[in-house]
Amino acid sequence: MNRWRNGEHLLRVALVYGLGVVAFVLLRMALVPRSFGEFGHYRGNAIAETARQRPVFAGHQACNLCHSDVAALKRTGIHAGVHCEACHGPQAAHASDPGSVRPARLATARLCVRCHAANPARPAAFPQIDPRRHNPGLPCETCHPPHNPLQFLSQHS
Amino acid sequence: MNLTRRQCLLLLLPAAAAGWEALQAGAPERAPNYDKTQHWWGMLLDISKCIGCGNCVRACAAENQVPPGYFRTWVERYRVRDEDMPYPQVDSPDGGMHGFPPIPADGMKEFFVPKMCNHCADSPCTQVCPVGATFITPDGVVLVDKEYCLGCRYCIQACPYGCRFFNPVTHTAEKCTLCYHRITKGLTTACCEACPTGARQLVDLKNPNDPIHAFLRTHNVAVLKPYLATGAKVFYNDLDGSVR
């Protein structure tokens, strides 16, 4: 073992190398995000962070809990498939605090034509009117109750 | 070198403790009652039902605080002359947010095409990210990690559908999340909630009871740019050949 007698310089190199490895491992621990690689080459926690965002639209299931009368009326008419917030806008704030957050009343003359103004690009079978000729100036709900638009027409014909 | 083994270990102890702390603190948060492995999300866009009202664009902007002038989903109006199929006229004023002023038909075929992220199963956008800030989740939704995105814009260039943009406020890439915060809570997306005609349907391809399976079998359904083999999961019913 005589050849190792003057081996102190080798020990020093090994020590420096070992410290380098430790520094690398510690640095990597500090720099790589904690959940990185949990599901793939990305930060796994990013999924839960995206899911944490708060909804602005309550969803028709929430509306129907309280407004079951409107839901029942709507189900009988041509607007059965139109969800509440398609016309009434996002109502999550109203759903979580119905007392103090009241949905705005809708101006049907402007709202209804968004969908029902005649446009050659719309599917031909979709009910469309020319707002300048179809009773201009009258609010739509005069003849068409919005939750069942053809109710009166079918009663009178 | 009078360092004993004991002294050396004592010296390294605080560093080891810090490392262990870092490992322990990283327990990932999970959404309750939602199993990522049981879903594979996509969407069905029915061209024959779209009326170009812009409800989806407005709903998306309200739900996700999309900055004005940028769109996670938008609607295009195609106008195609019979003999000019390869050169359709396309417009999308304000992303279709406020509807489309009618243009005299002029003997052209006209229809609306809603556009959005295709949540590709094999997406070019996730492949080019240099830091792993955009990815596809185990349930098939392509997301951007806002905390980790450098803002290099590679993914914006890589998307063949033009579905990403650079958020001028956060300085990160942004895109449709398929309302991940809603679908993990059992709700549908904001655009589907607001669509009055059912032209947009959220679909779960892993759910054997989802009507999408019967629909795909019985209709002429296409995805955009199928030759790119991106594995797009936004299915278009009644898609015209002129749409790009």
Short mmCIF file of C-alpha atoms in Angstrom, two decimals:
data_model
loop_
_atom_site.label_atom_id
_atom_site.label_comp_id
_atom_site.label_asym_id
_atom_site.label_seq_id
_atom_site.Cartn_x
_atom_site.Cartn_y
_atom_site.Cartn_z
CA MET A 1 0.00 0.00 0.00
CA ASN A 2 2.99 2.27 -0.31
CA ARG A 3 1.73 3.80 -3.44
CA TRP A 4 -1.25 5.37 -1.56
CA ARG A 5 0.94 6.97 1.09
CA ASN A 6 1.15 10.26 -0.81
CA GLY A 7 -2.46 10.10 -2.10
CA GLU A 8 -3.79 13.19 -0.32
CA HIS A 9 -4.12 15.07 -3.61
CA LEU A 10 -6.44 12.35 -4.91
CA LEU A 11 -8.62 12.66 -1.83
CA ARG A 12 -8.92 16.40 -2.42
CA VAL A 13 -10.03 15.91 -6.02
CA ALA A 14 -12.59 13.35 -4.89
CA LEU A 15 -13.87 15.75 -2.23
CA VAL A 16 -14.26 18.63 -4.71
CA TYR A 17 -16.05 16.28 -7.13
CA GLY A 18 -18.34 15.06 -4.36
CA LEU A 19 -19.19 18.60 -3.30
CA GLY A 20 -19.95 19.41 -6.95
CA VAL A 21 -22.40 16.52 -7.15
CA VAL A 22 -24.10 17.61 -3.93
CA ALA A 23 -24.31 21.22 -5.17
CA PHE A 24 -25.83 20.02 -8.46
CA VAL A 25 -28.47 17.92 -6.71
CA LEU A 26 -29.37 20.74 -4.32
CA LEU A 27 -29.51 23.32 -7.11
CA ARG A 28 -31.71 21.03 -9.20
CA MET A 29 -34.05 20.52 -6.24
CA ALA A 30 -34.33 24.28 -5.79
CA LEU A 31 -34.83 25.13 -9.47
CA VAL A 32 -37.13 22.36 -10.77
CA PRO A 33 -40.73 23.01 -9.65
CA ARG A 34 -41.97 20.55 -7.07
CA SER A 35 -44.65 18.82 -9.12
CA PHE A 36 -42.69 18.80 -12.40
CA GLY A 37 -42.90 15.41 -14.08
CA GLU A 38 -45.84 14.15 -12.04
CA PHE A 39 -47.93 13.44 -15.18
CA GLY A 40 -45.47 14.34 -17.93
CA HIS A 41 -42.88 16.93 -18.88
CA TYR A 42 -44.71 19.77 -17.13
CA ARG A 43 -45.69 21.08 -13.71
CA GLY A 44 -48.44 18.76 -12.45
CA ASN A 45 -49.81 21.44 -10.12
CA ALA A 46 -50.61 23.63 -13.13
CA ILE A 47 -53.65 21.41 -13.80
CA ALA A 48 -55.17 22.09 -10.37
CA GLU A 49 -54.26 25.78 -10.62
CA THR A 50 -56.19 26.04 -13.91
CA ALA A 51 -59.13 24.18 -12.41
CA ARG A 52 -59.26 26.64 -9.51
CA GLN A 53 -60.62 29.51 -11.67
CA ARG A 54 -64.14 30.56 -10.65
CA PRO A 55 -67.01 30.07 -13.15
CA VAL A 56 -68.85 33.19 -14.31
CA PHE A 57 -71.70 31.28 -15.99
CA ALA A 58 -73.69 29.38 -13.36
CA GLY A 59 -75.03 26.74 -15.77
CA HIS A 60 -78.70 25.99 -16.47
CA GLN A 61 -78.77 23.26 -13.79
CA ALA A 62 -78.23 25.97 -11.16
CA CYS A 63 -80.94 28.22 -12.69
CA ASN A 64 -83.48 25.40 -12.73
CA LEU A 65 -83.10 24.82 -8.97
CA CYS A 66 -85.02 28.04 -8.18
CA HIS A 67 -86.70 28.90 -11.48
CA SER A 68 -88.35 25.55 -12.07
CA ASP A 69 -91.56 27.30 -13.24
CA VAL A 70 -89.71 29.03 -16.09
CA ALA A 71 -87.86 25.82 -16.87
CA ALA A 72 -91.18 23.95 -17.14
CA LEU A 73 -92.67 26.64 -19.42
CA LYS A 74 -89.55 26.72 -21.58
CA ARG A 75 -89.53 22.94 -21.95
CA THR A 76 -92.88 23.05 -23.80
CA GLY A 77 -91.77 25.59 -26.41
CA ILE A 78 -89.37 26.04 -29.27
CA HIS A 79 -86.76 27.60 -26.96
CA ALA A 80 -86.48 24.36 -24.96
CA GLY A 81 -82.86 23.87 -25.96
CA VAL A 82 -81.79 27.46 -25.28
CA HIS A 83 -80.06 27.68 -21.92
CA CYS A 84 -81.00 30.55 -19.59
CA GLU A 85 -77.66 32.34 -19.77
CA ALA A 86 -77.70 32.40 -23.59
CA CYS A 87 -80.06 35.39 -23.28
CA HIS A 88 -79.71 36.48 -19.64
CA GLY A 89 -75.92 36.50 -19.68
CA PRO A 90 -73.51 35.13 -17.06
CA GLN A 91 -75.32 34.75 -13.71
CA ALA A 92 -72.97 32.95 -11.33
CA ALA A 93 -72.92 36.05 -9.10
CA HIS A 94 -76.74 35.99 -8.98
CA ALA A 95 -76.81 32.24 -8.32
CA SER A 96 -74.48 32.52 -5.34
CA ASP A 97 -76.24 35.62 -3.90
CA PRO A 98 -79.78 35.86 -5.35
CA GLY A 99 -80.85 38.51 -2.82
CA SER A 100 -78.46 41.29 -3.69
CA VAL A 101 -77.39 40.52 -7.28
CA ARG A 102 -80.37 40.98 -9.61
CA PRO A 103 -80.11 40.14 -13.32
CA ALA A 104 -80.80 43.10 -15.60
CA ARG A 105 -84.08 43.29 -17.51
CA LEU A 106 -83.52 42.51 -21.16
CA ALA A 107 -84.30 44.79 -24.11
CA THR A 108 -85.89 42.19 -26.37
CA ALA A 109 -85.97 44.43 -29.44
CA ARG A 110 -82.19 44.40 -29.49
CA LEU A 111 -81.61 40.95 -27.97
CA CYS A 112 -83.86 38.78 -30.15
CA VAL A 113 -82.50 40.07 -33.48
CA ARG A 114 -79.02 38.87 -32.54
CA CYS A 115 -80.25 35.42 -33.48
CA HIS A 116 -83.40 36.08 -35.50
CA ALA A 117 -82.44 38.93 -37.87
CA ALA A 118 -82.41 37.61 -41.42
CA ASN A 119 -78.92 36.77 -42.65
CA PRO A 120 -78.18 34.76 -45.79
CA ALA A 121 -75.37 32.96 -43.96
CA ARG A 122 -77.81 31.51 -41.40
CA PRO A 123 -79.24 28.04 -41.98
CA ALA A 124 -82.37 28.51 -44.13
CA ALA A 125 -84.56 26.51 -41.74
CA PHE A 126 -83.74 28.81 -38.81
CA PRO A 127 -86.62 31.26 -38.06
CA GLN A 128 -85.53 34.71 -39.25
CA ILE A 129 -87.27 38.07 -39.68
CA ASP A 130 -86.39 41.42 -41.22
CA PRO A 131 -86.45 43.73 -38.16
CA ARG A 132 -87.28 46.77 -40.35
CA ARG A 133 -90.45 45.15 -41.67
CA HIS A 134 -91.54 42.74 -38.94
CA ASN A 135 -93.54 45.11 -36.62
CA PRO A 136 -90.76 47.69 -36.16
CA GLY A 137 -90.83 49.58 -32.85
CA LEU A 138 -92.80 46.89 -31.00
CA PRO A 139 -90.98 44.93 -28.29
CA CYS A 140 -90.84 41.29 -29.37
CA GLU A 141 -92.58 40.04 -26.22
CA THR A 142 -95.79 41.84 -27.30
CA CYS A 143 -96.52 38.76 -29.40
CA HIS A 144 -93.78 36.30 -28.42
CA PRO A 145 -93.35 35.39 -24.73
CA PRO A 146 -89.57 34.79 -24.76
CA HIS A 147 -89.71 31.52 -22.81
CA ASN A 148 -92.25 30.05 -25.24
CA PRO A 149 -92.20 32.32 -28.31
CA LEU A 150 -94.94 30.63 -30.34
CA GLN A 151 -97.41 30.22 -27.44
CA PHE A 152 -99.87 33.00 -28.41
CA LEU A 153 -99.54 32.41 -32.13
CA SER A 154 -100.50 28.76 -31.75
CA GLN A 155 -103.45 29.72 -29.50
CA HIS A 156 -104.86 32.26 -31.99
CA SER A 157 -104.39 30.35 -35.21
CA MET B 1 -7.74 18.54 5.73
CA ASN B 2 -8.65 17.95 9.35
CA LEU B 3 -12.34 17.49 8.52
CA THR B 4 -13.71 14.42 10.29
CA ARG B 5 -16.63 12.49 8.83
CA ARG B 6 -18.86 13.71 11.66
CA GLN B 7 -17.98 17.35 10.96
CA CYS B 8 -18.56 16.91 7.26
CA LEU B 9 -22.03 15.38 7.79
CA LEU B 10 -22.92 18.14 10.26
CA LEU B 11 -21.90 20.73 7.66
CA LEU B 12 -24.15 19.15 5.03
CA LEU B 13 -27.10 18.69 7.38
CA PRO B 14 -28.84 22.07 6.78
CA ALA B 15 -28.59 21.60 3.02
CA ALA B 16 -30.07 18.10 3.22
CA ALA B 17 -32.86 19.41 5.44
CA ALA B 18 -33.68 22.14 2.92
CA GLY B 19 -33.79 19.59 0.11
CA TRP B 20 -36.11 17.28 2.02
CA GLU B 21 -38.36 20.21 2.89
CA ALA B 22 -38.63 21.05 -0.80
CA LEU B 23 -39.63 17.49 -1.65
CA GLN B 24 -42.22 17.25 1.11
CA ALA B 25 -43.87 20.60 0.43
CA GLY B 26 -44.65 19.65 -3.16
CA ALA B 27 -47.69 17.46 -2.49
CA PRO B 28 -49.90 18.33 -5.50
CA GLU B 29 -53.36 19.75 -5.07
CA ARG B 30 -56.20 17.78 -6.62
CA ALA B 31 -59.69 18.67 -7.72
CA PRO B 32 -62.08 16.67 -5.49
CA ASN B 33 -64.43 14.07 -7.01
CA TYR B 34 -62.88 14.35 -10.45
CA ASP B 35 -60.83 11.55 -11.94
CA LYS B 36 -58.56 12.81 -14.72
CA THR B 37 -58.04 9.32 -16.04
CA GLN B 38 -61.74 8.71 -16.74
CA HIS B 39 -62.24 11.43 -19.39
CA TRP B 40 -60.99 12.36 -22.84
CA TRP B 41 -62.54 15.68 -23.76
CA GLY B 42 -63.33 17.09 -27.17
CA MET B 43 -65.99 19.19 -28.83
CA LEU B 44 -68.55 18.84 -31.60
CA LEU B 45 -69.21 21.92 -33.74
CA ASP B 46 -72.26 21.59 -35.95
CA ILE B 47 -71.93 23.94 -38.94
CA SER B 48 -75.52 23.24 -39.97
CA LYS B 49 -76.74 24.67 -36.65
CA CYS B 50 -74.48 27.72 -36.27
CA ILE B 51 -76.35 31.00 -36.75
CA GLY B 52 -73.37 33.32 -36.18
CA CYS B 53 -74.94 35.13 -33.22
CA GLY B 54 -71.57 35.50 -31.45
CA ASN B 55 -72.91 34.26 -28.09
CA CYS B 56 -70.00 31.82 -27.73
CA VAL B 57 -67.40 34.54 -28.33
CA ARG B 58 -68.96 36.88 -25.78
CA ALA B 59 -69.45 34.07 -23.26
CA CYS B 60 -65.82 32.98 -23.59
CA ALA B 61 -64.58 36.54 -23.11
CA ALA B 62 -66.74 36.97 -19.99
CA GLU B 63 -65.90 33.60 -18.49
CA ASN B 64 -62.14 33.81 -19.03
CA GLN B 65 -61.47 37.56 -18.95
CA VAL B 66 -60.06 37.43 -22.48
CA PRO B 67 -58.47 40.84 -23.26
CA PRO B 68 -60.41 42.89 -25.87
CA GLY B 69 -59.28 42.24 -29.42
CA TYR B 70 -58.06 38.71 -28.60
CA PHE B 71 -60.08 35.52 -28.91
CA ARG B 72 -59.94 32.02 -27.49
CA THR B 73 -62.86 31.17 -29.75
CA TRP B 74 -64.20 33.10 -32.71
CA VAL B 75 -66.67 32.68 -35.56
CA GLU B 76 -65.81 33.06 -39.25
CA ARG B 77 -68.25 33.73 -42.06
CA TYR B 78 -67.39 31.89 -45.27
CA ARG B 79 -68.71 33.10 -48.64
CA VAL B 80 -67.94 30.74 -51.49
CA ARG B 81 -68.63 31.25 -55.20
CA ASP B 82 -69.56 28.03 -57.02
CA GLU B 83 -66.55 28.04 -59.34
CA ASP B 84 -64.14 29.41 -56.72
CA MET B 85 -64.12 26.73 -54.06
CA PRO B 86 -60.39 27.05 -53.23
CA TYR B 87 -60.70 30.82 -52.67
CA PRO B 88 -63.47 31.47 -50.15
CA GLN B 89 -64.06 34.99 -48.85
CA VAL B 90 -63.75 34.86 -45.07
CA ASP B 91 -64.57 37.60 -42.58
CA SER B 92 -64.81 37.71 -38.81
CA PRO B 93 -65.55 41.25 -37.58
CA ASP B 94 -64.51 41.42 -33.89
CA GLY B 95 -64.24 37.65 -33.94
CA GLY B 96 -67.97 37.55 -34.66
CA MET B 97 -68.54 38.83 -31.13
CA HIS B 98 -71.26 41.27 -32.20
CA GLY B 99 -72.75 39.16 -34.96
CA PHE B 100 -72.36 39.59 -38.70
CA PRO B 101 -74.02 42.40 -40.67
CA PRO B 102 -75.78 40.66 -43.56
CA ILE B 103 -74.16 40.97 -46.98
CA PRO B 104 -76.46 40.61 -50.03
CA ALA B 105 -76.25 36.93 -50.96
CA ASP B 106 -74.83 37.61 -54.44
CA GLY B 107 -75.30 34.00 -55.50
CA MET B 108 -72.70 32.77 -53.03
CA LYS B 109 -72.85 29.93 -50.58
CA GLU B 110 -72.61 31.37 -47.08
CA PHE B 111 -72.17 29.72 -43.72
CA PHE B 112 -70.58 30.25 -40.32
CA VAL B 113 -67.63 28.31 -38.91
CA PRO B 114 -66.87 28.56 -35.18
CA LYS B 115 -63.16 28.16 -34.48
CA MET B 116 -61.33 27.29 -31.29
CA CYS B 117 -58.41 25.24 -29.98
CA ASN B 118 -58.69 21.71 -31.35
CA HIS B 119 -57.18 20.17 -28.20
CA CYS B 120 -55.06 17.94 -30.40
CA ALA B 121 -54.00 14.59 -28.99
CA ASP B 122 -50.62 14.99 -30.71
CA SER B 123 -50.27 18.72 -30.81
CA PRO B 124 -47.43 20.66 -32.44
CA CYS B 125 -47.81 23.46 -29.89
CA THR B 126 -46.93 21.31 -26.88
CA GLN B 127 -44.00 19.73 -28.72
CA VAL B 128 -42.16 23.01 -29.33
CA CYS B 129 -42.35 24.44 -25.80
CA PRO B 130 -38.76 24.68 -24.55
CA VAL B 131 -39.66 24.60 -20.85
CA GLY B 132 -42.71 22.33 -20.59
CA ALA B 133 -45.12 25.19 -19.92
CA THR B 134 -47.78 23.86 -22.29
CA PHE B 135 -48.97 20.29 -22.25
CA ILE B 136 -51.92 17.96 -22.71
CA THR B 137 -53.55 16.84 -19.48
CA PRO B 138 -54.35 13.16 -18.82
CA ASP B 139 -57.98 14.00 -19.74
CA GLY B 140 -57.05 15.44 -23.13
CA VAL B 141 -57.08 19.22 -22.62
CA VAL B 142 -54.19 21.34 -23.89
CA LEU B 143 -53.30 23.92 -21.23
CA VAL B 144 -50.74 26.67 -20.67
CA ASP B 145 -48.94 26.92 -17.32
CA LYS B 146 -49.07 30.69 -16.79
CA GLU B 147 -46.59 30.52 -13.91
CA TYR B 148 -44.01 28.70 -15.97
CA CYS B 149 -44.45 30.20 -19.47
CA LEU B 150 -41.48 32.29 -20.61
CA GLY B 151 -43.43 34.12 -23.30
CA CYS B 152 -41.16 32.95 -26.13
CA ARG B 153 -44.17 32.58 -28.50
CA TYR B 154 -42.91 29.34 -30.13
CA CYS B 155 -46.25 27.64 -29.47
CA ILE B 156 -48.16 30.53 -31.04
CA GLN B 157 -46.20 30.00 -34.25
CA ALA B 158 -46.51 26.23 -34.04
CA CYS B 159 -50.32 26.07 -33.82
CA PRO B 160 -51.52 25.33 -37.38
CA TYR B 161 -54.99 26.60 -36.51
CA GLY B 162 -53.99 30.03 -35.15
CA CYS B 163 -55.68 29.33 -31.85
CA ARG B 164 -53.08 30.87 -29.52
CA PHE B 165 -52.24 34.48 -28.76
CA PHE B 166 -49.84 36.42 -26.61
CA ASN B 167 -51.61 37.96 -23.64
CA PRO B 168 -50.41 41.59 -23.51
CA VAL B 169 -51.14 41.83 -19.78
CA THR B 170 -49.61 38.63 -18.39
CA HIS B 171 -46.98 38.34 -21.18
CA THR B 172 -47.66 34.62 -21.52
CA ALA B 173 -49.13 32.47 -24.27
CA GLU B 174 -52.88 32.02 -23.88
CA LYS B 175 -55.50 29.76 -25.40
CA CYS B 176 -58.79 27.97 -24.88
CA THR B 177 -58.71 25.81 -21.73
CA LEU B 178 -61.92 24.01 -22.77
CA CYS B 179 -63.18 25.73 -19.58
CA TYR B 180 -61.14 23.26 -17.56
CA HIS B 181 -62.36 24.94 -14.36
CA ARG B 182 -65.94 24.16 -15.40
CA ILE B 183 -65.72 20.67 -16.90
CA THR B 184 -63.86 19.41 -13.81
CA LYS B 185 -66.84 20.60 -11.75
CA GLY B 186 -69.43 18.80 -13.88
CA LEU B 187 -70.47 21.91 -15.86
CA THR B 188 -70.24 22.34 -19.60
CA THR B 189 -68.04 25.02 -21.18
CA ALA B 190 -69.17 28.66 -21.22
CA CYS B 191 -69.49 28.65 -25.03
CA CYS B 192 -71.68 25.53 -24.98
CA GLU B 193 -73.76 27.00 -22.15
CA ALA B 194 -74.37 30.17 -24.16
CA CYS B 195 -74.91 28.56 -27.59
CA PRO B 196 -78.65 28.90 -28.31
CA THR B 197 -78.87 26.30 -31.08
CA GLY B 198 -76.74 23.47 -29.73
CA ALA B 199 -74.16 24.01 -32.47
CA ARG B 200 -71.49 23.44 -29.82
CA GLN B 201 -71.43 20.27 -27.74
CA LEU B 202 -68.80 19.30 -25.20
CA VAL B 203 -68.02 15.61 -25.73
CA ASP B 204 -66.28 13.02 -23.57
CA LEU B 205 -64.79 10.40 -25.86
CA LYS B 206 -63.99 8.09 -22.94
CA ASN B 207 -67.62 7.98 -21.82
CA PRO B 208 -69.25 5.08 -23.69
CA ASN B 209 -72.71 6.61 -23.06
CA ASP B 210 -71.84 9.95 -24.66
CA PRO B 211 -74.08 10.48 -27.74
CA ILE B 212 -70.97 11.60 -29.66
CA HIS B 213 -70.14 7.99 -30.53
CA ALA B 214 -73.44 7.43 -32.34
CA PHE B 215 -73.15 10.88 -33.91
CA LEU B 216 -69.66 10.22 -35.31
CA ARG B 217 -70.86 6.93 -36.81
CA THR B 218 -73.93 8.39 -38.52
CA HIS B 219 -72.80 11.83 -39.74
CA ASN B 220 -70.28 13.32 -42.14
CA VAL B 221 -67.86 14.61 -39.55
CA ALA B 222 -64.42 16.07 -40.24
CA VAL B 223 -61.59 17.74 -38.35
CA LEU B 224 -59.62 20.73 -39.63
CA LYS B 225 -56.36 20.01 -41.52
CA PRO B 226 -56.48 16.23 -41.05
CA TYR B 227 -53.34 15.84 -43.20
CA LEU B 228 -51.29 17.38 -40.36
CA ALA B 229 -52.14 14.37 -38.16
CA THR B 230 -52.51 16.54 -35.08
CA GLY B 231 -55.17 14.28 -33.61
CA ALA B 232 -57.63 17.19 -33.42
CA LYS B 233 -60.55 16.49 -31.11
CA VAL B 234 -62.85 19.29 -32.28
CA PHE B 235 -65.20 17.59 -34.71
CA TYR B 236 -67.06 19.56 -37.37
CA ASN B 237 -70.36 18.26 -38.66
CA ASP B 238 -71.26 19.28 -42.22
CA LEU B 239 -67.85 20.87 -42.84
CA ASP B 240 -67.53 22.44 -46.28
CA GLY B 241 -64.46 21.57 -48.34
CA SER B 242 -63.51 25.24 -48.64
CA VAL B 243 -62.91 25.65 -44.90
CA ARG B 244 -59.30 25.89 -43.79
#
